[in-house]
GROMACS .gro file of C-alpha atoms in nm:
model
  176
    1MET     CA    1   3.657   6.097   8.951
    2MET     CA    2   3.764   6.404   8.785
    3ARG     CA    3   3.954   6.527   9.128
    4LYS     CA    4   4.193   6.200   9.114
    5MET     CA    5   4.314   6.236   8.746
    6LEU     CA    6   4.369   6.651   8.826
    7VAL     CA    7   4.585   6.548   9.174
    8TRP     CA    8   4.912   6.354   8.961
    9PRO     CA    9   4.907   6.592   8.745
   10VAL     CA   10   4.986   6.850   8.982
   11ILE     CA   11   5.206   6.626   9.245
   12ALA     CA   12   5.404   6.582   8.906
   13LEU     CA   13   5.494   6.928   8.861
   14MET     CA   14   5.555   6.989   9.241
   15THR     CA   15   5.810   6.693   9.222
   16LEU     CA   16   5.998   6.844   8.926
   17GLY     CA   17   5.965   7.193   9.061
   18LEU     CA   18   6.132   7.043   9.379
   19ALA     CA   19   6.403   6.854   9.204
   20GLY     CA   20   6.517   7.119   8.984
   21CYS     CA   21   6.583   7.301   9.321
   22ALA     CA   22   6.824   7.059   9.468
   23SER     CA   23   7.054   7.046   9.251
   24ASP     CA   24   7.424   7.153   9.358
   25LYS     CA   25   7.692   7.279   9.101
   26LYS     CA   26   7.997   7.172   9.125
   27GLN     CA   27   8.267   7.419   9.090
   28THR     CA   28   8.620   7.258   8.942
   29THR     CA   29   8.959   7.373   9.068
   30ALA     CA   30   8.974   7.537   8.755
   31GLU     CA   31   8.717   7.738   8.802
   32ILE     CA   32   8.807   7.802   9.141
   33GLU     CA   33   9.176   7.894   9.120
   34ASP     CA   34   9.016   8.201   8.829
   35ALA     CA   35   8.766   8.329   9.077
   36SER     CA   36   9.021   8.309   9.343
   37VAL     CA   37   9.269   8.526   9.166
   38GLY     CA   38   9.339   8.835   9.221
   39ALA     CA   39   9.503   9.156   9.111
   40GLY     CA   40   9.856   9.052   9.264
   41GLY     CA   41   9.809   8.723   9.189
   42VAL     CA   42   9.703   8.550   9.455
   43SER     CA   43   9.428   8.492   9.678
   44ALA     CA   44   9.206   8.824   9.844
   45SER     CA   45   9.044   8.778  10.145
   46GLY     CA   46   8.652   8.896  10.126
   47LEU     CA   47   8.744   9.238  10.240
   48GLY     CA   48   8.878   9.327   9.881
   49SER     CA   49   9.230   9.260   9.818
   50GLY     CA   50   9.429   9.652   9.912
   51SER     CA   51   9.157   9.792  10.153
   52ASP     CA   52   9.125   9.753  10.488
   53ALA     CA   53   8.769   9.688  10.672
   54SER     CA   54   8.660   9.984  10.620
   55GLY     CA   55   8.724  10.035  10.234
   56GLN     CA   56   9.046  10.191  10.233
   57VAL     CA   57   9.358  10.144  10.025
   58ILE     CA   58   9.618  10.019  10.219
   59GLY     CA   59   9.944  10.136  10.152
   60SER     CA   60  10.082  10.363   9.894
   61GLN     CA   61  10.122  10.062   9.662
   62ALA     CA   62   9.828   9.890   9.724
   63GLY     CA   63   9.666   9.652   9.447
   64THR     CA   64   9.988   9.690   9.215
   65VAL     CA   65  10.151   9.304   9.177
   66ASP     CA   66  10.476   9.403   9.388
   67ASP     CA   67  10.288   9.491   9.687
   68PRO     CA   68  10.281   9.244   9.958
   69LEU     CA   69   9.952   9.414  10.123
   70SER     CA   70   9.765   9.303   9.830
   71ARG     CA   71   9.831   8.962   9.918
   72ARG     CA   72   9.584   8.826  10.198
   73VAL     CA   73   9.679   8.404  10.171
   74ILE     CA   74  10.005   8.247  10.264
   75TYR     CA   75  10.012   7.919  10.125
   76PHE     CA   76  10.237   7.591  10.317
   77GLU     CA   77  10.368   7.311  10.237
   78TYR     CA   78  10.178   6.949  10.281
   79ASP     CA   79  10.173   6.878  10.710
   80SER     CA   80  10.355   7.181  10.771
   81SER     CA   81  10.328   7.526  10.990
   82VAL     CA   82  10.665   7.628  10.867
   83LEU     CA   83  10.669   8.008  10.689
   84THR     CA   84  10.793   8.032  10.313
   85ASP     CA   85  11.039   8.328  10.192
   86GLU     CA   86  10.779   8.470  10.049
   87GLY     CA   87  10.496   8.398  10.324
   88ARG     CA   88  10.755   8.578  10.496
   89PHE     CA   89  10.819   8.847  10.331
   90ILE     CA   90  10.375   8.915  10.331
   91VAL     CA   91  10.383   8.872  10.645
   92GLU     CA   92  10.643   9.112  10.758
   93ALA     CA   93  10.447   9.343  10.518
   94HIS     CA   94  10.158   9.336  10.759
   95ALA     CA   95  10.352   9.413  11.046
   96ALA     CA   96  10.468   9.727  10.885
   97TYR     CA   97  10.080   9.810  10.840
   98LEU     CA   98   9.955   9.703  11.185
   99ALA     CA   99  10.264   9.861  11.353
  100SER     CA  100  10.144  10.219  11.164
  101ASN     CA  101   9.817  10.189  11.250
  102PRO     CA  102   9.817  10.068  11.604
  103GLY     CA  103   9.411  10.054  11.656
  104MET     CA  104   9.357   9.762  11.364
  105ALA     CA  105   9.305   9.361  11.435
  106VAL     CA  106   9.384   9.147  11.302
  107VAL     CA  107   9.228   8.726  11.221
  108LEU     CA  108   9.481   8.480  11.090
  109GLU     CA  109   9.248   8.208  10.983
  110GLY     CA  110   9.431   7.903  10.946
  111HIS     CA  111   9.311   7.618  10.706
  112ALA     CA  112   9.432   7.317  10.612
  113ASP     CA  113   9.351   7.021  10.332
  114GLU     CA  114   9.120   6.714  10.326
  115ARG     CA  115   9.362   6.489  10.453
  116GLY     CA  116   9.402   6.371  10.777
  117THR     CA  117   9.103   6.385  11.101
  118ARG     CA  118   8.917   6.645  11.166
  119GLU     CA  119   9.121   6.748  11.495
  120TYR     CA  120   9.467   6.701  11.284
  121ASN     CA  121   9.348   6.935  11.076
  122LEU     CA  122   9.192   7.198  11.314
  123ALA     CA  123   9.596   7.147  11.481
  124LEU     CA  124   9.737   7.257  11.152
  125GLY     CA  125   9.481   7.497  11.076
  126GLU     CA  126   9.589   7.639  11.415
  127SER     CA  127   9.966   7.617  11.450
  128ARG     CA  128   9.977   7.778  11.111
  129GLY     CA  129   9.747   8.073  11.267
  130ALA     CA  130   9.952   8.119  11.567
  131VAL     CA  131  10.349   8.098  11.370
  132ILE     CA  132  10.235   8.445  11.192
  133GLY     CA  133  10.117   8.543  11.521
  134GLU     CA  134  10.399   8.533  11.683
  135LEU     CA  135  10.593   8.687  11.360
  136PHE     CA  136  10.358   9.015  11.449
  137GLN     CA  137  10.485   8.960  11.799
  138GLY     CA  138  10.794   8.899  11.687
  139LEU     CA  139  10.764   9.250  11.496
  140GLY     CA  140  10.639   9.482  11.787
  141ILE     CA  141  10.234   9.406  11.688
  142ASP     CA  142  10.043   9.369  12.041
  143PRO     CA  143   9.947   9.040  12.055
  144SER     CA  144   9.592   9.146  12.235
  145ALA     CA  145   9.526   9.300  11.823
  146ILE     CA  146   9.593   8.930  11.709
  147ARG     CA  147   9.370   8.684  11.680
  148VAL     CA  148   9.387   8.304  11.570
  149VAL     CA  149   9.117   8.077  11.453
  150SER     CA  150   9.113   7.784  11.268
  151TYR     CA  151   8.868   7.604  11.048
  152GLY     CA  152   9.113   7.275  10.981
  153GLU     CA  153   8.961   7.076  10.637
  154GLU     CA  154   8.622   7.268  10.715
  155ARG     CA  155   8.674   7.587  10.492
  156ALA     CA  156   8.785   7.486  10.116
  157VAL     CA  157   8.855   7.692   9.878
  158ALA     CA  158   8.901   7.421   9.602
  159LEU     CA  159   8.671   7.160   9.588
  160GLY     CA  160   8.882   6.857   9.401
  161HIS     CA  161   9.062   6.611   9.529
  162ASP     CA  162   9.420   6.644   9.357
  163ASP     CA  163   9.751   6.839   9.471
  164ASN     CA  164   9.662   7.180   9.286
  165ALA     CA  165   9.317   7.144   9.526
  166TRP     CA  166   9.513   7.074   9.831
  167ALA     CA  167   9.808   7.361   9.789
  168MET     CA  168   9.510   7.579   9.732
  169ASN     CA  169   9.360   7.423  10.036
  170ARG     CA  170   9.642   7.444  10.259
  171ARG     CA  171   9.682   7.841  10.394
  172VAL     CA  172   9.670   8.152  10.630
  173GLU     CA  173   9.438   8.405  10.551
  174ILE     CA  174   9.530   8.740  10.640
  175LEU     CA  175   9.140   8.960  10.779
  176TYR     CA  176   9.105   9.323  10.901
   0.00000   0.00000   0.00000
């Protein structure tokens, strides 16, 4: 009898403990924007703004507000893979860096917002990455040093369902 009386409180405590572990904290668009804004005013890759994979500083002014090499994210308009003037400027700076470091390879990760089918967004992310890859090649970068990967809508940086979140997710990340 005593055993039965102890079983129910133990089960209740275990259930409460497990329920506490399963909670997901949803981030708002504002929290993500605050967390992803780097020194240059835009998002940086996971390698850190202004450094390559070895941790070396890229360029002589890396980390300054005006340094295009500190910018590793190119943003696109809705349903478009056309580079903006600012995007072209950033890509040209990275192409110059790659040209001066011939052993360096680059990965271009294409992303899209959540609107559209999964297949369409994967193709759009691929197209966005390919546009930058083609520009790199046109600026003299060896095609074997360029790899394009598309994640479509799968790796959103902003989880909201509004224009600001969608704009942050329409991007290509430049990774060394």
